[in-house]
Structures are given as C-alpha cells and as structure tokens.
PDB file of C-alpha atoms in Angstrom:
ATOM      1  CA  MET A   1      44.530 -80.345  40.221  1.00  0.00           C
ATOM      2  CA  LYS A   2      42.929 -83.341  41.849  1.00  0.00           C
ATOM      3  CA  ALA A   3      40.327 -83.768  44.559  1.00  0.00           C
ATOM      4  CA  PHE A   4      39.819 -86.991  46.491  1.00  0.00           C
ATOM      5  CA  VAL A   5      36.296 -87.265  47.845  1.00  0.00           C
ATOM      6  CA  THR A   6      35.646 -89.985  50.399  1.00  0.00           C
ATOM      7  CA  VAL A   7      32.025 -90.910  51.047  1.00  0.00           C
ATOM      8  CA  ALA A   8      31.247 -93.136  54.027  1.00  0.00           C
ATOM      9  CA  LEU A   9      28.215 -94.095  56.052  1.00  0.00           C
ATOM     10  CA  LYS A  10      27.675 -91.918  59.123  1.00  0.00           C
ATOM     11  CA  LYS A  11      29.086 -93.411  62.321  1.00  0.00           C
ATOM     12  CA  THR A  12      25.536 -93.894  63.621  1.00  0.00           C
ATOM     13  CA  VAL A  13      24.498 -95.991  60.609  1.00  0.00           C
ATOM     14  CA  LEU A  14      25.153 -99.760  60.624  1.00  0.00           C
ATOM     15  CA  ASP A  15      27.671-100.811  57.963  1.00  0.00           C
ATOM     16  CA  PRO A  16      27.000-104.495  57.131  1.00  0.00           C
ATOM     17  CA  GLN A  17      29.615-104.513  54.352  1.00  0.00           C
ATOM     18  CA  GLY A  18      32.311-103.371  56.766  1.00  0.00           C
ATOM     19  CA  LYS A  19      31.119-105.878  59.385  1.00  0.00           C
ATOM     20  CA  ALA A  20      31.402-108.682  56.808  1.00  0.00           C
ATOM     21  CA  VAL A  21      34.969-107.657  55.951  1.00  0.00           C
ATOM     22  CA  GLN A  22      35.858-107.486  59.647  1.00  0.00           C
ATOM     23  CA  ALA A  23      34.396-110.974  60.265  1.00  0.00           C
ATOM     24  CA  ALA A  24      36.323-112.381  57.287  1.00  0.00           C
ATOM     25  CA  LEU A  25      39.571-110.812  58.517  1.00  0.00           C
ATOM     26  CA  ALA A  26      39.000-112.204  62.029  1.00  0.00           C
ATOM     27  CA  LYS A  27      38.536-115.700  60.546  1.00  0.00           C
ATOM     28  CA  LEU A  28      41.820-115.255  58.671  1.00  0.00           C
ATOM     29  CA  GLY A  29      43.563-114.542  61.976  1.00  0.00           C
ATOM     30  CA  HIS A  30      43.725-110.733  61.852  1.00  0.00           C
ATOM     31  CA  ALA A  31      42.315-110.301  65.346  1.00  0.00           C
ATOM     32  CA  ALA A  32      44.022-106.929  65.896  1.00  0.00           C
ATOM     33  CA  ILE A  33      41.611-105.327  63.416  1.00  0.00           C
ATOM     34  CA  ARG A  34      38.620-104.619  65.645  1.00  0.00           C
ATOM     35  CA  ASP A  35      36.376-102.712  63.295  1.00  0.00           C
ATOM     36  CA  VAL A  36      36.092-102.059  59.570  1.00  0.00           C
ATOM     37  CA  ARG A  37      33.964 -99.479  57.817  1.00  0.00           C
ATOM     38  CA  GLN A  38      33.754 -99.391  54.047  1.00  0.00           C
ATOM     39  CA  GLY A  39      33.083 -96.408  51.840  1.00  0.00           C
ATOM     40  CA  LYS A  40      33.536 -95.035  48.354  1.00  0.00           C
ATOM     41  CA  CYS A  41      36.332 -92.856  47.006  1.00  0.00           C
ATOM     42  CA  PHE A  42      36.139 -90.554  44.039  1.00  0.00           C
ATOM     43  CA  GLU A  43      39.225 -89.084  42.393  1.00  0.00           C
ATOM     44  CA  LEU A  44      38.121 -85.955  40.531  1.00  0.00           C
ATOM     45  CA  ASP A  45      40.534 -84.559  37.968  1.00  0.00           C
ATOM     46  CA  LEU A  46      39.920 -80.866  37.292  1.00  0.00           C
ATOM     47  CA  ALA A  47      40.769 -79.070  34.072  1.00  0.00           C
ATOM     48  CA  ALA A  48      44.131 -77.296  34.151  1.00  0.00           C
ATOM     49  CA  GLY A  49      43.759 -73.572  34.702  1.00  0.00           C
ATOM     50  CA  THR A  50      40.602 -73.856  36.786  1.00  0.00           C
ATOM     51  CA  ASN A  51      40.466 -71.118  39.403  1.00  0.00           C
ATOM     52  CA  PRO A  52      41.402 -72.880  42.677  1.00  0.00           C
ATOM     53  CA  ALA A  53      38.770 -71.115  44.788  1.00  0.00           C
ATOM     54  CA  ALA A  54      36.027 -71.836  42.216  1.00  0.00           C
ATOM     55  CA  ALA A  55      37.204 -75.453  41.964  1.00  0.00           C
ATOM     56  CA  ARG A  56      36.975 -75.897  45.727  1.00  0.00           C
ATOM     57  CA  THR A  57      33.432 -74.530  45.763  1.00  0.00           C
ATOM     58  CA  GLU A  58      32.396 -76.700  42.809  1.00  0.00           C
ATOM     59  CA  VAL A  59      33.873 -79.927  44.189  1.00  0.00           C
ATOM     60  CA  GLU A  60      32.290 -79.318  47.582  1.00  0.00           C
ATOM     61  CA  ARG A  61      28.931 -78.780  45.895  1.00  0.00           C
ATOM     62  CA  VAL A  62      29.323 -81.929  43.788  1.00  0.00           C
ATOM     63  CA  ALA A  63      30.312 -83.942  46.880  1.00  0.00           C
ATOM     64  CA  ARG A  64      27.362 -82.639  48.895  1.00  0.00           C
ATOM     65  CA  GLU A  65      24.663 -82.716  46.219  1.00  0.00           C
ATOM     66  CA  VAL A  66      25.619 -85.561  43.895  1.00  0.00           C
ATOM     67  CA  LEU A  67      28.059 -88.011  45.455  1.00  0.00           C
ATOM     68  CA  THR A  68      26.644 -88.190  48.963  1.00  0.00           C
ATOM     69  CA  ASN A  69      23.261 -89.239  50.289  1.00  0.00           C
ATOM     70  CA  PRO A  70      23.014 -86.763  53.182  1.00  0.00           C
ATOM     71  CA  VAL A  71      20.521 -88.898  55.088  1.00  0.00           C
ATOM     72  CA  ILE A  72      22.957 -91.728  55.777  1.00  0.00           C
ATOM     73  CA  GLU A  73      26.357 -90.642  54.421  1.00  0.00           C
ATOM     74  CA  GLU A  74      29.018 -88.037  55.095  1.00  0.00           C
ATOM     75  CA  PHE A  75      31.950 -86.917  52.950  1.00  0.00           C
ATOM     76  CA  SER A  76      35.433 -85.526  53.277  1.00  0.00           C
ATOM     77  CA  ILE A  77      37.614 -83.892  50.626  1.00  0.00           C
ATOM     78  CA  ARG A  78      41.382 -84.061  50.267  1.00  0.00           C
ATOM     79  CA  TRP A  79      43.274 -81.937  47.720  1.00  0.00           C
ATOM     80  CA  ASP A  80      46.326 -82.783  45.687  1.00  0.00           C
ATOM     81  CA  ASP A  81      47.376 -79.605  43.860  1.00  0.00           C
TER      82      ASP A  81
ATOM     83  CA  MET B   1      45.042 -96.396  65.788  1.00  0.00           C
ATOM     84  CA  LYS B   2      43.313 -96.222  62.436  1.00  0.00           C
ATOM     85  CA  ALA B   3      44.375 -97.132  58.920  1.00  0.00           C
ATOM     86  CA  PHE B   4      42.626 -95.860  55.817  1.00  0.00           C
ATOM     87  CA  VAL B   5      43.121 -98.212  52.880  1.00  0.00           C
ATOM     88  CA  THR B   6      42.128 -96.913  49.455  1.00  0.00           C
ATOM     89  CA  VAL B   7      41.711 -99.485  46.701  1.00  0.00           C
ATOM     90  CA  ALA B   8      41.352 -98.235  43.129  1.00  0.00           C
ATOM     91  CA  LEU B   9      41.597 -99.664  39.650  1.00  0.00           C
ATOM     92  CA  LYS B  10      45.061 -99.337  38.111  1.00  0.00           C
ATOM     93  CA  LYS B  11      45.425 -96.304  35.833  1.00  0.00           C
ATOM     94  CA  THR B  12      45.730 -98.643  32.829  1.00  0.00           C
ATOM     95  CA  VAL B  13      42.383-100.318  33.560  1.00  0.00           C
ATOM     96  CA  LEU B  14      39.170 -98.774  32.195  1.00  0.00           C
ATOM     97  CA  ASP B  15      36.861 -97.541  34.965  1.00  0.00           C
ATOM     98  CA  PRO B  16      33.284 -97.527  33.569  1.00  0.00           C
ATOM     99  CA  GLN B  17      31.795 -96.544  36.943  1.00  0.00           C
ATOM    100  CA  GLY B  18      33.998 -93.440  37.101  1.00  0.00           C
ATOM    101  CA  LYS B  19      33.215 -92.631  33.454  1.00  0.00           C
ATOM    102  CA  ALA B  20      29.476 -92.822  34.222  1.00  0.00           C
ATOM    103  CA  VAL B  21      29.870 -90.414  37.161  1.00  0.00           C
ATOM    104  CA  GLN B  22      31.917 -88.039  34.989  1.00  0.00           C
ATOM    105  CA  ALA B  23      29.282 -88.112  32.226  1.00  0.00           C
ATOM    106  CA  ALA B  24      26.512 -87.426  34.771  1.00  0.00           C
ATOM    107  CA  LEU B  25      28.459 -84.496  36.251  1.00  0.00           C
ATOM    108  CA  ALA B  26      29.101 -83.065  32.767  1.00  0.00           C
ATOM    109  CA  LYS B  27      25.347 -83.208  32.050  1.00  0.00           C
ATOM    110  CA  LEU B  28      24.708 -81.354  35.315  1.00  0.00           C
ATOM    111  CA  GLY B  29      27.022 -78.568  34.124  1.00  0.00           C
ATOM    112  CA  HIS B  30      30.208 -79.468  36.001  1.00  0.00           C
ATOM    113  CA  ALA B  31      32.406 -79.238  32.925  1.00  0.00           C
ATOM    114  CA  ALA B  32      35.570 -78.425  34.908  1.00  0.00           C
ATOM    115  CA  ILE B  33      35.665 -82.003  36.191  1.00  0.00           C
ATOM    116  CA  ARG B  34      37.446 -83.742  33.341  1.00  0.00           C
ATOM    117  CA  ASP B  35      37.885 -87.223  34.728  1.00  0.00           C
ATOM    118  CA  VAL B  36      36.538 -89.297  37.606  1.00  0.00           C
ATOM    119  CA  ARG B  37      37.852 -92.576  38.948  1.00  0.00           C
ATOM    120  CA  GLN B  38      35.978 -94.459  41.622  1.00  0.00           C
ATOM    121  CA  GLY B  39      37.406 -96.788  44.215  1.00  0.00           C
ATOM    122  CA  LYS B  40      36.784 -98.324  47.608  1.00  0.00           C
ATOM    123  CA  CYS B  41      37.898 -97.097  51.026  1.00  0.00           C
ATOM    124  CA  PHE B  42      38.327 -99.196  54.124  1.00  0.00           C
ATOM    125  CA  GLU B  43      38.711 -97.663  57.559  1.00  0.00           C
ATOM    126  CA  LEU B  44      40.447-100.248  59.751  1.00  0.00           C
ATOM    127  CA  ASP B  45      40.300 -99.691  63.489  1.00  0.00           C
ATOM    128  CA  LEU B  46      43.107-101.490  65.325  1.00  0.00           C
ATOM    129  CA  ALA B  47      42.983-102.669  68.914  1.00  0.00           C
ATOM    130  CA  ALA B  48      44.510-100.211  71.394  1.00  0.00           C
ATOM    131  CA  GLY B  49      47.992-101.259  72.444  1.00  0.00           C
ATOM    132  CA  THR B  50      48.854-102.963  69.154  1.00  0.00           C
ATOM    133  CA  ASN B  51      52.553-102.637  68.395  1.00  0.00           C
ATOM    134  CA  PRO B  52      52.727 -99.885  65.717  1.00  0.00           C
ATOM    135  CA  ALA B  53      55.354-101.670  63.590  1.00  0.00           C
ATOM    136  CA  ALA B  54      53.434-104.962  63.720  1.00  0.00           C
ATOM    137  CA  ALA B  55      50.193-103.127  62.916  1.00  0.00           C
ATOM    138  CA  ARG B  56      51.748-101.528  59.859  1.00  0.00           C
ATOM    139  CA  THR B  57      52.981-104.905  58.590  1.00  0.00           C
ATOM    140  CA  GLU B  58      49.613-106.549  59.246  1.00  0.00           C
ATOM    141  CA  VAL B  59      47.543-103.833  57.581  1.00  0.00           C
ATOM    142  CA  GLU B  60      49.844-103.823  54.545  1.00  0.00           C
ATOM    143  CA  ARG B  61      49.459-107.596  54.264  1.00  0.00           C
ATOM    144  CA  VAL B  62      45.658-107.371  54.619  1.00  0.00           C
ATOM    145  CA  ALA B  63      45.532-104.631  51.979  1.00  0.00           C
ATOM    146  CA  ARG B  64      47.711-106.573  49.555  1.00  0.00           C
ATOM    147  CA  GLU B  65      46.295-110.069  50.066  1.00  0.00           C
ATOM    148  CA  VAL B  66      42.639-109.549  51.004  1.00  0.00           C
ATOM    149  CA  LEU B  67      41.328-106.119  50.025  1.00  0.00           C
ATOM    150  CA  THR B  68      43.027-105.730  46.646  1.00  0.00           C
ATOM    151  CA  ASN B  69      42.829-107.762  43.456  1.00  0.00           C
ATOM    152  CA  PRO B  70      46.458-107.305  42.332  1.00  0.00           C
ATOM    153  CA  VAL B  71      45.652-108.040  38.685  1.00  0.00           C
ATOM    154  CA  ILE B  72      43.558-104.911  38.188  1.00  0.00           C
ATOM    155  CA  GLU B  73      43.747-102.892  41.423  1.00  0.00           C
ATOM    156  CA  GLU B  74      46.288-100.997  43.480  1.00  0.00           C
ATOM    157  CA  PHE B  75      46.107 -99.731  47.057  1.00  0.00           C
ATOM    158  CA  SER B  76      47.436 -96.957  49.258  1.00  0.00           C
ATOM    159  CA  ILE B  77      47.439 -96.696  53.043  1.00  0.00           C
ATOM    160  CA  ARG B  78      47.080 -93.586  55.182  1.00  0.00           C
ATOM    161  CA  TRP B  79      47.553 -93.678  58.970  1.00  0.00           C
ATOM    162  CA  ASP B  80      45.764 -91.759  61.663  1.00  0.00           C
ATOM    163  CA  ASP B  81      47.540 -92.488  64.940  1.00  0.00           C
TER     164      ASP B  81
END
C-alpha cells in the first residue's frame, strides 16, 4: 500500500524556483509553458497488513504535521493500493 | 491545460533524503511507514488553445531533456485537462 504525498507552496505564495524553471524553459523555446510551480513529492510505503482506514488517518496526519509547513504550503494525497 | 511532472530517483539509486524522512517518522512513532522516497514535482501550466497532441509531445520532451537527469532519475506525467 503506497501513498503519494505532494507538497507545494500555496497559490498565493511566490515560487521563485518555479519562476526560474519557467524562465529557463522560455529561453529554450518552450513558450507554450506559461507557468511552472515546483513542489516536493513523498512516496510512502506502508507495511503490508496495515488497516487501510488507520493508514489513511496516519498518512494524513504525517502529511499535515510533519511534511507540510502549513503557513506557506499545502498538500494532497494520492493512494495506490 | 496542466501537466504534473514527477521526477524521482530510480528505484536502484539510494535516496538518503527519503531515508532521513523515514527515520524521523519512525522516531515520531509512525512505524507503519516502512519506506519513504522523495522527489520533485513540477506543475506546468500551458497556454490556452495549445494543440493537445503538440502539448503532450512538448511536455514529454521538457520532462525528459530538462527536468530529469536520465542517469539517476525517472519521470512520470499526469494530465489535468
């Protein structure tokens, strides 16, 4: 059972790293790409036999309390059972 | 039209950053999380009216040639039309 947690800066927060990537891509001729935002991904591998409901609660807690800085970041979770 | 490019170390490459996160989570009592791998995410926003087929080709090229180091990394693309 795997969880993919994506952590990205909130839309209202400036993302200089993404802006730099976008500027580099524009210089390389990729003008169709108007905006880039960069974030972090975590692939969490859960022990086999973990109760699915408990796992969901635990991963959401880990994402909220450990992986994300709630002041400037937001997270989303995708599951691969 | 948005593309989400995930870049992660190949499974055969050691991921010390992910190992550090896993060790920290284990210390915090999250023993069910057996393994963590960390990667980068890019959210690419394409200009409205871009030809979808051309956009797919362009984003795949950008992911392969610019965002990924093919020696140690691999990428995947998810689309949000």
